[in-house]
Amino acid sequence: MEVVSSKDSSVASSPFSSPNISALLKIKIVSWSQETGLPVSIRVRVGNRTFNLHKFPLFSKSGYFKKRLNESNEYELPQHFPGGPETFEMIVLFIYGSSTLIDPFNVTALRCAAEFLEMTEEYCSGNLCERFDLYLNQVVFQSWDDTLIVLQRCQTLLPSTEELLIVSRCIESLAFMACMEILDPERRREKPVVTLEALTSQAWCCERVKGIVSQELWIKDLLALPFGFFRRIIGSLRRQGMKEKYVNPIIVFYANKWLLYKKTRQFWENSDDKSGDKDTNSKCSEILQGILDLLPLQEKASRVIPVGFYFALLSRSLEVGLRSDSRAKLQEQIASLLHFAQVEDFLFPATGTQSISSS
């Protein structure tokens, strides 16, 4: 479910064509020595690599190095330095005046590294923290795909990306663009926005639901996110005014993919990072608990959530060992939906809900 990548690959894994960073940096260092007549005087070790650099460029832009290299000309960055040696190499290239391209795949690590090295306006006008923030605001957060890429990269750089509000800005940006996808009056859609109305009169079927989701690529993108990010996007969608008839299908589709869909369950059971059935079940139980917290309750759910879906969740809750109190609430929800359905059938026999028989 989560995009997994090495911390040290944040820059190197970018699919955009780029020059050889190591070769460019060597040229920049040699050129600086020739122009100033000063040899390299600082040794910085990052992971398994050592960088021989000039003192002045580092001191003029990095508060971190200015504070730590006064007593010694050698320093080793800690293991948790964001992005590892590849990111540091690119940061140094910027320090020496290069205009190497920033892209959505590397900007997250670069921004975290710049913050770690205290490359702020306090030490240099137009310093790297500001430059990377401008790129995020003016480029990344204007694009759905770029924002998704940055949010995925944030996973391996926590908690730095949370502290710098990159995660929250990605979430708010995605929620805003999702709202515009539905609310934009100028958009001409070949098909109506996906809702759950078509499912309320049919038996619950994971494959059918999976087919419905394929109609909306933006929903598929949200379903690929880790649940922690997904939960926050749902909250943002509601805060920004998206109607429940559009929000609830996204929640249901997420549960269908990660809890009910057979192939996904097989993937989890056979995943390499699984330490046992108990571990897999605890992950599923945690997501199931979160899904129940996101879904509407009682009468609010009577017209928008198929009762067959709740029965499927109840069956899954028994398999994954959901807490007894949460399972009881799920049972109460099913009873409530059945009650409202019976009332509707009694009052409006010609138009009453068909979801009871479909469960």
mmCIF file with all atom_site columns, N, CA, C and O in Angstrom, residues 63-113:
data_model
loop_
_atom_site.group_PDB
_atom_site.id
_atom_site.type_symbol
_atom_site.label_atom_id
_atom_site.label_alt_id
_atom_site.label_comp_id
_atom_site.label_asym_id
_atom_site.label_entity_id
_atom_site.label_seq_id
_atom_site.pdbx_PDB_ins_code
_atom_site.Cartn_x
_atom_site.Cartn_y
_atom_site.Cartn_z
_atom_site.occupancy
_atom_site.B_iso_or_equiv
_atom_site.pdbx_formal_charge
_atom_site.auth_seq_id
_atom_site.auth_comp_id
_atom_site.auth_asym_id
_atom_site.auth_atom_id
_atom_site.pdbx_PDB_model_num
ATOM 1   N N  . GLY A 1 63  ? 23.781 27.961 8.239   1.00 0.00 ? 63  GLY A N  1
ATOM 2   C CA . GLY A 1 63  ? 23.972 28.248 9.659   1.00 0.00 ? 63  GLY A CA 1
ATOM 3   C C  . GLY A 1 63  ? 24.465 27.023 10.419  1.00 0.00 ? 63  GLY A C  1
ATOM 4   O O  . GLY A 1 63  ? 25.197 27.142 11.389  1.00 0.00 ? 63  GLY A O  1
ATOM 5   N N  . TYR A 1 64  ? 24.077 25.848 9.967   1.00 0.00 ? 64  TYR A N  1
ATOM 6   C CA . TYR A 1 64  ? 24.499 24.599 10.611  1.00 0.00 ? 64  TYR A CA 1
ATOM 7   C C  . TYR A 1 64  ? 26.020 24.471 10.575  1.00 0.00 ? 64  TYR A C  1
ATOM 8   O O  . TYR A 1 64  ? 26.659 24.217 11.610  1.00 0.00 ? 64  TYR A O  1
ATOM 9   N N  . PHE A 1 65  ? 26.619 24.645 9.395   1.00 0.00 ? 65  PHE A N  1
ATOM 10  C CA . PHE A 1 65  ? 28.068 24.510 9.284   1.00 0.00 ? 65  PHE A CA 1
ATOM 11  C C  . PHE A 1 65  ? 28.794 25.689 9.922   1.00 0.00 ? 65  PHE A C  1
ATOM 12  O O  . PHE A 1 65  ? 29.897 25.537 10.468  1.00 0.00 ? 65  PHE A O  1
ATOM 13  N N  . LYS A 1 66  ? 28.207 26.851 9.861   1.00 0.00 ? 66  LYS A N  1
ATOM 14  C CA . LYS A 1 66  ? 28.832 28.028 10.467  1.00 0.00 ? 66  LYS A CA 1
ATOM 15  C C  . LYS A 1 66  ? 29.028 27.841 11.961  1.00 0.00 ? 66  LYS A C  1
ATOM 16  O O  . LYS A 1 66  ? 30.004 28.315 12.545  1.00 0.00 ? 66  LYS A O  1
ATOM 17  N N  . LYS A 1 67  ? 28.106 27.123 12.600  1.00 0.00 ? 67  LYS A N  1
ATOM 18  C CA . LYS A 1 67  ? 28.184 26.889 14.043  1.00 0.00 ? 67  LYS A CA 1
ATOM 19  C C  . LYS A 1 67  ? 29.119 25.737 14.406  1.00 0.00 ? 67  LYS A C  1
ATOM 20  O O  . LYS A 1 67  ? 29.683 25.710 15.495  1.00 0.00 ? 67  LYS A O  1
ATOM 21  N N  . ARG A 1 68  ? 29.300 24.779 13.489  1.00 0.00 ? 68  ARG A N  1
ATOM 22  C CA . ARG A 1 68  ? 29.982 23.541 13.860  1.00 0.00 ? 68  ARG A CA 1
ATOM 23  C C  . ARG A 1 68  ? 31.386 23.368 13.291  1.00 0.00 ? 68  ARG A C  1
ATOM 24  O O  . ARG A 1 68  ? 32.113 22.485 13.725  1.00 0.00 ? 68  ARG A O  1
ATOM 25  N N  . LEU A 1 69  ? 31.785 24.188 12.324  1.00 0.00 ? 69  LEU A N  1
ATOM 26  C CA . LEU A 1 69  ? 33.085 23.998 11.704  1.00 0.00 ? 69  LEU A CA 1
ATOM 27  C C  . LEU A 1 69  ? 34.109 25.040 12.133  1.00 0.00 ? 69  LEU A C  1
ATOM 28  O O  . LEU A 1 69  ? 35.129 25.215 11.487  1.00 0.00 ? 69  LEU A O  1
ATOM 29  N N  . ASN A 1 70  ? 33.866 25.736 13.235  1.00 0.00 ? 70  ASN A N  1
ATOM 30  C CA . ASN A 1 70  ? 34.813 26.731 13.725  1.00 0.00 ? 70  ASN A CA 1
ATOM 31  C C  . ASN A 1 70  ? 36.019 26.087 14.387  1.00 0.00 ? 70  ASN A C  1
ATOM 32  O O  . ASN A 1 70  ? 37.131 26.613 14.325  1.00 0.00 ? 70  ASN A O  1
ATOM 33  N N  . GLU A 1 71  ? 35.801 24.950 15.029  1.00 0.00 ? 71  GLU A N  1
ATOM 34  C CA . GLU A 1 71  ? 36.881 24.318 15.788  1.00 0.00 ? 71  GLU A CA 1
ATOM 35  C C  . GLU A 1 71  ? 37.561 23.203 15.011  1.00 0.00 ? 71  GLU A C  1
ATOM 36  O O  . GLU A 1 71  ? 38.669 22.811 15.345  1.00 0.00 ? 71  GLU A O  1
ATOM 37  N N  . SER A 1 72  ? 36.905 22.674 14.012  1.00 0.00 ? 72  SER A N  1
ATOM 38  C CA . SER A 1 72  ? 37.479 21.571 13.243  1.00 0.00 ? 72  SER A CA 1
ATOM 39  C C  . SER A 1 72  ? 37.123 21.730 11.783  1.00 0.00 ? 72  SER A C  1
ATOM 40  O O  . SER A 1 72  ? 36.080 22.283 11.439  1.00 0.00 ? 72  SER A O  1
ATOM 41  N N  . ASN A 1 73  ? 37.999 21.248 10.922  1.00 0.00 ? 73  ASN A N  1
ATOM 42  C CA . ASN A 1 73  ? 37.752 21.300 9.491   1.00 0.00 ? 73  ASN A CA 1
ATOM 43  C C  . ASN A 1 73  ? 37.149 19.999 8.956   1.00 0.00 ? 73  ASN A C  1
ATOM 44  O O  . ASN A 1 73  ? 37.024 19.825 7.750   1.00 0.00 ? 73  ASN A O  1
ATOM 45  N N  . GLU A 1 74  ? 36.795 19.089 9.868   1.00 0.00 ? 74  GLU A N  1
ATOM 46  C CA . GLU A 1 74  ? 36.169 17.831 9.476   1.00 0.00 ? 74  GLU A CA 1
ATOM 47  C C  . GLU A 1 74  ? 34.882 17.654 10.266  1.00 0.00 ? 74  GLU A C  1
ATOM 48  O O  . GLU A 1 74  ? 34.837 17.944 11.467  1.00 0.00 ? 74  GLU A O  1
ATOM 49  N N  . TYR A 1 75  ? 33.873 17.171 9.571   1.00 0.00 ? 75  TYR A N  1
ATOM 50  C CA . TYR A 1 75  ? 32.598 16.968 10.258  1.00 0.00 ? 75  TYR A CA 1
ATOM 51  C C  . TYR A 1 75  ? 31.835 15.842 9.567   1.00 0.00 ? 75  TYR A C  1
ATOM 52  O O  . TYR A 1 75  ? 31.863 15.711 8.339   1.00 0.00 ? 75  TYR A O  1
ATOM 53  N N  . GLU A 1 76  ? 31.144 15.040 10.368  1.00 0.00 ? 76  GLU A N  1
ATOM 54  C CA . GLU A 1 76  ? 30.322 13.963 9.833   1.00 0.00 ? 76  GLU A CA 1
ATOM 55  C C  . GLU A 1 76  ? 28.858 14.240 10.158  1.00 0.00 ? 76  GLU A C  1
ATOM 56  O O  . GLU A 1 76  ? 28.487 14.401 11.326  1.00 0.00 ? 76  GLU A O  1
ATOM 57  N N  . LEU A 1 77  ? 28.051 14.315 9.132   1.00 0.00 ? 77  LEU A N  1
ATOM 58  C CA . LEU A 1 77  ? 26.625 14.534 9.337   1.00 0.00 ? 77  LEU A CA 1
ATOM 59  C C  . LEU A 1 77  ? 26.000 13.282 9.944   1.00 0.00 ? 77  LEU A C  1
ATOM 60  O O  . LEU A 1 77  ? 26.419 12.159 9.661   1.00 0.00 ? 77  LEU A O  1
ATOM 61  N N  . PRO A 1 78  ? 24.990 13.449 10.782  1.00 0.00 ? 78  PRO A N  1
ATOM 62  C CA . PRO A 1 78  ? 24.358 12.292 11.427  1.00 0.00 ? 78  PRO A CA 1
ATOM 63  C C  . PRO A 1 78  ? 23.660 11.378 10.423  1.00 0.00 ? 78  PRO A C  1
ATOM 64  O O  . PRO A 1 78  ? 23.331 11.794 9.305   1.00 0.00 ? 78  PRO A O  1
ATOM 65  N N  . GLN A 1 79  ? 23.416 10.143 10.835  1.00 0.00 ? 79  GLN A N  1
ATOM 66  C CA . GLN A 1 79  ? 22.799 9.161  9.952   1.00 0.00 ? 79  GLN A CA 1
ATOM 67  C C  . GLN A 1 79  ? 21.414 9.585  9.479   1.00 0.00 ? 79  GLN A C  1
ATOM 68  O O  . GLN A 1 79  ? 20.975 9.202  8.402   1.00 0.00 ? 79  GLN A O  1
ATOM 69  N N  . HIS A 1 80  ? 20.723 10.366 10.306  1.00 0.00 ? 80  HIS A N  1
ATOM 70  C CA . HIS A 1 80  ? 19.356 10.752 9.931   1.00 0.00 ? 80  HIS A CA 1
ATOM 71  C C  . HIS A 1 80  ? 19.313 11.986 9.035   1.00 0.00 ? 80  HIS A C  1
ATOM 72  O O  . HIS A 1 80  ? 18.232 12.540 8.819   1.00 0.00 ? 80  HIS A O  1
ATOM 73  N N  . PHE A 1 81  ? 20.445 12.408 8.484   1.00 0.00 ? 81  PHE A N  1
ATOM 74  C CA . PHE A 1 81  ? 20.426 13.550 7.568   1.00 0.00 ? 81  PHE A CA 1
ATOM 75  C C  . PHE A 1 81  ? 19.479 13.246 6.409   1.00 0.00 ? 81  PHE A C  1
ATOM 76  O O  . PHE A 1 81  ? 19.619 12.215 5.741   1.00 0.00 ? 81  PHE A O  1
ATOM 77  N N  . PRO A 1 82  ? 18.521 14.124 6.129   1.00 0.00 ? 82  PRO A N  1
ATOM 78  C CA . PRO A 1 82  ? 17.493 13.832 5.112   1.00 0.00 ? 82  PRO A CA 1
ATOM 79  C C  . PRO A 1 82  ? 18.073 13.587 3.726   1.00 0.00 ? 82  PRO A C  1
ATOM 80  O O  . PRO A 1 82  ? 18.818 14.408 3.202   1.00 0.00 ? 82  PRO A O  1
ATOM 81  N N  . GLY A 1 83  ? 17.729 12.441 3.161   1.00 0.00 ? 83  GLY A N  1
ATOM 82  C CA . GLY A 1 83  ? 18.121 12.164 1.778   1.00 0.00 ? 83  GLY A CA 1
ATOM 83  C C  . GLY A 1 83  ? 19.488 11.556 1.589   1.00 0.00 ? 83  GLY A C  1
ATOM 84  O O  . GLY A 1 83  ? 19.819 11.124 0.488   1.00 0.00 ? 83  GLY A O  1
ATOM 85  N N  . GLY A 1 84  ? 20.332 11.540 2.635   1.00 0.00 ? 84  GLY A N  1
ATOM 86  C CA . GLY A 1 84  ? 21.636 10.908 2.525   1.00 0.00 ? 84  GLY A CA 1
ATOM 87  C C  . GLY A 1 84  ? 22.618 11.654 1.637   1.00 0.00 ? 84  GLY A C  1
ATOM 88  O O  . GLY A 1 84  ? 22.427 12.829 1.308   1.00 0.00 ? 84  GLY A O  1
ATOM 89  N N  . PRO A 1 85  ? 23.695 10.972 1.210   1.00 0.00 ? 85  PRO A N  1
ATOM 90  C CA . PRO A 1 85  ? 24.766 11.641 0.453   1.00 0.00 ? 85  PRO A CA 1
ATOM 91  C C  . PRO A 1 85  ? 24.324 12.193 -0.895  1.00 0.00 ? 85  PRO A C  1
ATOM 92  O O  . PRO A 1 85  ? 24.839 13.224 -1.340  1.00 0.00 ? 85  PRO A O  1
ATOM 93  N N  . GLU A 1 86  ? 23.374 11.528 -1.574  1.00 0.00 ? 86  GLU A N  1
ATOM 94  C CA . GLU A 1 86  ? 22.928 12.022 -2.878  1.00 0.00 ? 86  GLU A CA 1
ATOM 95  C C  . GLU A 1 86  ? 22.268 13.398 -2.752  1.00 0.00 ? 86  GLU A C  1
ATOM 96  O O  . GLU A 1 86  ? 22.488 14.290 -3.573  1.00 0.00 ? 86  GLU A O  1
ATOM 97  N N  . THR A 1 87  ? 21.433 13.540 -1.717  1.00 0.00 ? 87  THR A N  1
ATOM 98  C CA . THR A 1 87  ? 20.782 14.832 -1.508  1.00 0.00 ? 87  THR A CA 1
ATOM 99  C C  . THR A 1 87  ? 21.793 15.892 -1.092  1.00 0.00 ? 87  THR A C  1
ATOM 100 O O  . THR A 1 87  ? 21.740 17.037 -1.567  1.00 0.00 ? 87  THR A O  1
ATOM 101 N N  . PHE A 1 88  ? 22.730 15.522 -0.217  1.00 0.00 ? 88  PHE A N  1
ATOM 102 C CA . PHE A 1 88  ? 23.755 16.487 0.197   1.00 0.00 ? 88  PHE A CA 1
ATOM 103 C C  . PHE A 1 88  ? 24.577 16.943 -0.998  1.00 0.00 ? 88  PHE A C  1
ATOM 104 O O  . PHE A 1 88  ? 24.909 18.133 -1.125  1.00 0.00 ? 88  PHE A O  1
ATOM 105 N N  . GLU A 1 89  ? 24.906 16.030 -1.883  1.00 0.00 ? 89  GLU A N  1
ATOM 106 C CA . GLU A 1 89  ? 25.680 16.368 -3.073  1.00 0.00 ? 89  GLU A CA 1
ATOM 107 C C  . GLU A 1 89  ? 24.965 17.421 -3.916  1.00 0.00 ? 89  GLU A C  1
ATOM 108 O O  . GLU A 1 89  ? 25.579 18.372 -4.406  1.00 0.00 ? 89  GLU A O  1
ATOM 109 N N  . MET A 1 90  ? 23.670 17.272 -4.045  1.00 0.00 ? 90  MET A N  1
ATOM 110 C CA . MET A 1 90  ? 22.911 18.239 -4.828  1.00 0.00 ? 90  MET A CA 1
ATOM 111 C C  . MET A 1 90  ? 22.805 19.573 -4.108  1.00 0.00 ? 90  MET A C  1
ATOM 112 O O  . MET A 1 90  ? 22.851 20.641 -4.738  1.00 0.00 ? 90  MET A O  1
ATOM 113 N N  . ILE A 1 91  ? 22.675 19.528 -2.777  1.00 0.00 ? 91  ILE A N  1
ATOM 114 C CA . ILE A 1 91  ? 22.653 20.758 -1.991  1.00 0.00 ? 91  ILE A CA 1
ATOM 115 C C  . ILE A 1 91  ? 23.952 21.528 -2.185  1.00 0.00 ? 91  ILE A C  1
ATOM 116 O O  . ILE A 1 91  ? 23.960 22.755 -2.377  1.00 0.00 ? 91  ILE A O  1
ATOM 117 N N  . VAL A 1 92  ? 25.078 20.830 -2.146  1.00 0.00 ? 92  VAL A N  1
ATOM 118 C CA . VAL A 1 92  ? 26.383 21.476 -2.317  1.00 0.00 ? 92  VAL A CA 1
ATOM 119 C C  . VAL A 1 92  ? 26.494 22.085 -3.709  1.00 0.00 ? 92  VAL A C  1
ATOM 120 O O  . VAL A 1 92  ? 27.069 23.168 -3.889  1.00 0.00 ? 92  VAL A O  1
ATOM 121 N N  . LEU A 1 93  ? 25.933 21.393 -4.681  1.00 0.00 ? 93  LEU A N  1
ATOM 122 C CA . LEU A 1 93  ? 25.960 21.927 -6.044  1.00 0.00 ? 93  LEU A CA 1
ATOM 123 C C  . LEU A 1 93  ? 25.221 23.265 -6.108  1.00 0.00 ? 93  LEU A C  1
ATOM 124 O O  . LEU A 1 93  ? 25.670 24.205 -6.762  1.00 0.00 ? 93  LEU A O  1
ATOM 125 N N  . PHE A 1 94  ? 24.102 23.356 -5.407  1.00 0.00 ? 94  PHE A N  1
ATOM 126 C CA . PHE A 1 94  ? 23.387 24.630 -5.322  1.00 0.00 ? 94  PHE A CA 1
ATOM 127 C C  . PHE A 1 94  ? 24.236 25.674 -4.605  1.00 0.00 ? 94  PHE A C  1
ATOM 128 O O  . PHE A 1 94  ? 24.270 26.845 -4.982  1.00 0.00 ? 94  PHE A O  1
ATOM 129 N N  . ILE A 1 95  ? 24.919 25.267 -3.551  1.00 0.00 ? 95  ILE A N  1
ATOM 130 C CA . ILE A 1 95  ? 25.753 26.192 -2.784  1.00 0.00 ? 95  ILE A CA 1
ATOM 131 C C  . ILE A 1 95  ? 26.835 26.818 -3.668  1.00 0.00 ? 95  ILE A C  1
ATOM 132 O O  . ILE A 1 95  ? 27.162 27.996 -3.545  1.00 0.00 ? 95  ILE A O  1
ATOM 133 N N  . TYR A 1 96  ? 27.373 26.016 -4.589  1.00 0.00 ? 96  TYR A N  1
ATOM 134 C CA . TYR A 1 96  ? 28.416 26.511 -5.483  1.00 0.00 ? 96  TYR A CA 1
ATOM 135 C C  . TYR A 1 96  ? 27.850 27.266 -6.689  1.00 0.00 ? 96  TYR A C  1
ATOM 136 O O  . TYR A 1 96  ? 28.581 27.592 -7.618  1.00 0.00 ? 96  TYR A O  1
ATOM 137 N N  . GLY A 1 97  ? 26.539 27.515 -6.680  1.00 0.00 ? 97  GLY A N  1
ATOM 138 C CA . GLY A 1 97  ? 25.968 28.378 -7.701  1.00 0.00 ? 97  GLY A CA 1
ATOM 139 C C  . GLY A 1 97  ? 25.351 27.692 -8.886  1.00 0.00 ? 97  GLY A C  1
ATOM 140 O O  . GLY A 1 97  ? 25.002 28.357 -9.872  1.00 0.00 ? 97  GLY A O  1
ATOM 141 N N  . SER A 1 98  ? 25.194 26.380 -8.856  1.00 0.00 ? 98  SER A N  1
ATOM 142 C CA . SER A 1 98  ? 24.592 25.689 -9.981  1.00 0.00 ? 98  SER A CA 1
ATOM 143 C C  . SER A 1 98  ? 23.084 25.903 -9.998  1.00 0.00 ? 98  SER A C  1
ATOM 144 O O  . SER A 1 98  ? 22.456 26.114 -8.966  1.00 0.00 ? 98  SER A O  1
ATOM 145 N N  . SER A 1 99  ? 22.500 25.830 -11.183 1.00 0.00 ? 99  SER A N  1
ATOM 146 C CA . SER A 1 99  ? 21.046 25.949 -11.317 1.00 0.00 ? 99  SER A CA 1
ATOM 147 C C  . SER A 1 99  ? 20.451 24.600 -11.717 1.00 0.00 ? 99  SER A C  1
ATOM 148 O O  . SER A 1 99  ? 19.546 24.518 -12.525 1.00 0.00 ? 99  SER A O  1
ATOM 149 N N  . THR A 1 100 ? 21.008 23.532 -11.142 1.00 0.00 ? 100 THR A N  1
ATOM 150 C CA . THR A 1 100 ? 20.517 22.185 -11.433 1.00 0.00 ? 100 THR A CA 1
ATOM 151 C C  . THR A 1 100 ? 19.021 22.103 -11.194 1.00 0.00 ? 100 THR A C  1
ATOM 152 O O  . THR A 1 100 ? 18.496 22.683 -10.259 1.00 0.00 ? 100 THR A O  1
ATOM 153 N N  . LEU A 1 101 ? 18.332 21.373 -12.044 1.00 0.00 ? 101 LEU A N  1
ATOM 154 C CA . LEU A 1 101 ? 16.880 21.320 -11.988 1.00 0.00 ? 101 LEU A CA 1
ATOM 155 C C  . LEU A 1 101 ? 16.371 20.687 -10.698 1.00 0.00 ? 101 LEU A C  1
ATOM 156 O O  . LEU A 1 101 ? 16.888 19.681 -10.219 1.00 0.00 ? 101 LEU A O  1
ATOM 157 N N  . ILE A 1 102 ? 15.316 21.303 -10.175 1.00 0.00 ? 102 ILE A N  1
ATOM 158 C CA . ILE A 1 102 ? 14.544 20.717 -9.092  1.00 0.00 ? 102 ILE A CA 1
ATOM 159 C C  . ILE A 1 102 ? 13.349 20.032 -9.747  1.00 0.00 ? 102 ILE A C  1
ATOM 160 O O  . ILE A 1 102 ? 12.829 20.507 -10.747 1.00 0.00 ? 102 ILE A O  1
ATOM 161 N N  . ASP A 1 103 ? 12.901 18.903 -9.192  1.00 0.00 ? 103 ASP A N  1
ATOM 162 C CA . ASP A 1 103 ? 11.707 18.259 -9.720  1.00 0.00 ? 103 ASP A CA 1
ATOM 163 C C  . ASP A 1 103 ? 10.891 17.681 -8.570  1.00 0.00 ? 103 ASP A C  1
ATOM 164 O O  . ASP A 1 103 ? 11.362 17.654 -7.428  1.00 0.00 ? 103 ASP A O  1
ATOM 165 N N  . PRO A 1 104 ? 9.665  17.233 -8.830  1.00 0.00 ? 104 PRO A N  1
ATOM 166 C CA . PRO A 1 104 ? 8.818  16.730 -7.740  1.00 0.00 ? 104 PRO A CA 1
ATOM 167 C C  . PRO A 1 104 ? 9.405  15.534 -7.010  1.00 0.00 ? 104 PRO A C  1
ATOM 168 O O  . PRO A 1 104 ? 9.058  15.281 -5.855  1.00 0.00 ? 104 PRO A O  1
ATOM 169 N N  . PHE A 1 105 ? 10.302 14.797 -7.659  1.00 0.00 ? 105 PHE A N  1
ATOM 170 C CA . PHE A 1 105 ? 10.878 13.612 -7.039  1.00 0.00 ? 105 PHE A CA 1
ATOM 171 C C  . PHE A 1 105 ? 11.993 13.937 -6.054  1.00 0.00 ? 105 PHE A C  1
ATOM 172 O O  . PHE A 1 105 ? 12.295 13.141 -5.174  1.00 0.00 ? 105 PHE A O  1
ATOM 173 N N  . ASN A 1 106 ? 12.643 15.090 -6.208  1.00 0.00 ? 106 ASN A N  1
ATOM 174 C CA . ASN A 1 106 ? 13.758 15.391 -5.311  1.00 0.00 ? 106 ASN A CA 1
ATOM 175 C C  . ASN A 1 106 ? 13.523 16.581 -4.387  1.00 0.00 ? 106 ASN A C  1
ATOM 176 O O  . ASN A 1 106 ? 14.267 16.786 -3.425  1.00 0.00 ? 106 ASN A O  1
ATOM 177 N N  . VAL A 1 107 ? 12.484 17.382 -4.656  1.00 0.00 ? 107 VAL A N  1
ATOM 178 C CA . VAL A 1 107 ? 12.320 18.624 -3.896  1.00 0.00 ? 107 VAL A CA 1
ATOM 179 C C  . VAL A 1 107 ? 12.025 18.364 -2.417  1.00 0.00 ? 107 VAL A C  1
ATOM 180 O O  . VAL A 1 107 ? 12.429 19.149 -1.552  1.00 0.00 ? 107 VAL A O  1
ATOM 181 N N  . THR A 1 108 ? 11.355 17.266 -2.094  1.00 0.00 ? 108 THR A N  1
ATOM 182 C CA . THR A 1 108 ? 11.030 16.987 -0.693  1.00 0.00 ? 108 THR A CA 1
ATOM 183 C C  . THR A 1 108 ? 12.297 16.771 0.123   1.00 0.00 ? 108 THR A C  1
ATOM 184 O O  . THR A 1 108 ? 12.481 17.371 1.187   1.00 0.00 ? 108 THR A O  1
ATOM 185 N N  . ALA A 1 109 ? 13.179 15.909 -0.376  1.00 0.00 ? 109 ALA A N  1
ATOM 186 C CA . ALA A 1 109 ? 14.432 15.659 0.333   1.00 0.00 ? 109 ALA A CA 1
ATOM 187 C C  . ALA A 1 109 ? 15.301 16.908 0.375   1.00 0.00 ? 109 ALA A C  1
ATOM 188 O O  . ALA A 1 109 ? 15.937 17.211 1.401   1.00 0.00 ? 109 ALA A O  1
ATOM 189 N N  . LEU A 1 110 ? 15.325 17.662 -0.722  1.00 0.00 ? 110 LEU A N  1
ATOM 190 C CA . LEU A 1 110 ? 16.132 18.881 -0.763  1.00 0.00 ? 110 LEU A CA 1
ATOM 191 C C  . LEU A 1 110 ? 15.627 19.909 0.248   1.00 0.00 ? 110 LEU A C  1
ATOM 192 O O  . LEU A 1 110 ? 16.424 20.551 0.944   1.00 0.00 ? 110 LEU A O  1
ATOM 193 N N  . ARG A 1 111 ? 14.308 20.060 0.345   1.00 0.00 ? 111 ARG A N  1
ATOM 194 C CA . ARG A 1 111 ? 13.758 21.034 1.299   1.00 0.00 ? 111 ARG A CA 1
ATOM 195 C C  . ARG A 1 111 ? 14.068 20.634 2.733   1.00 0.00 ? 111 ARG A C  1
ATOM 196 O O  . ARG A 1 111 ? 14.416 21.487 3.569   1.00 0.00 ? 111 ARG A O  1
ATOM 197 N N  . CYS A 1 112 ? 13.946 19.342 3.049   1.00 0.00 ? 112 CYS A N  1
ATOM 198 C CA . CYS A 1 112 ? 14.246 18.870 4.407   1.00 0.00 ? 112 CYS A CA 1
ATOM 199 C C  . CYS A 1 112 ? 15.730 19.025 4.720   1.00 0.00 ? 112 CYS A C  1
ATOM 200 O O  . CYS A 1 112 ? 16.103 19.413 5.831   1.00 0.00 ? 112 CYS A O  1
ATOM 201 N N  . ALA A 1 113 ? 16.576 18.731 3.732   1.00 0.00 ? 113 ALA A N  1
ATOM 202 C CA . ALA A 1 113 ? 18.020 18.877 3.935   1.00 0.00 ? 113 ALA A CA 1
ATOM 203 C C  . ALA A 1 113 ? 18.398 20.334 4.135   1.00 0.00 ? 113 ALA A C  1
ATOM 204 O O  . ALA A 1 113 ? 19.240 20.666 4.992   1.00 0.00 ? 113 ALA A O  1
#
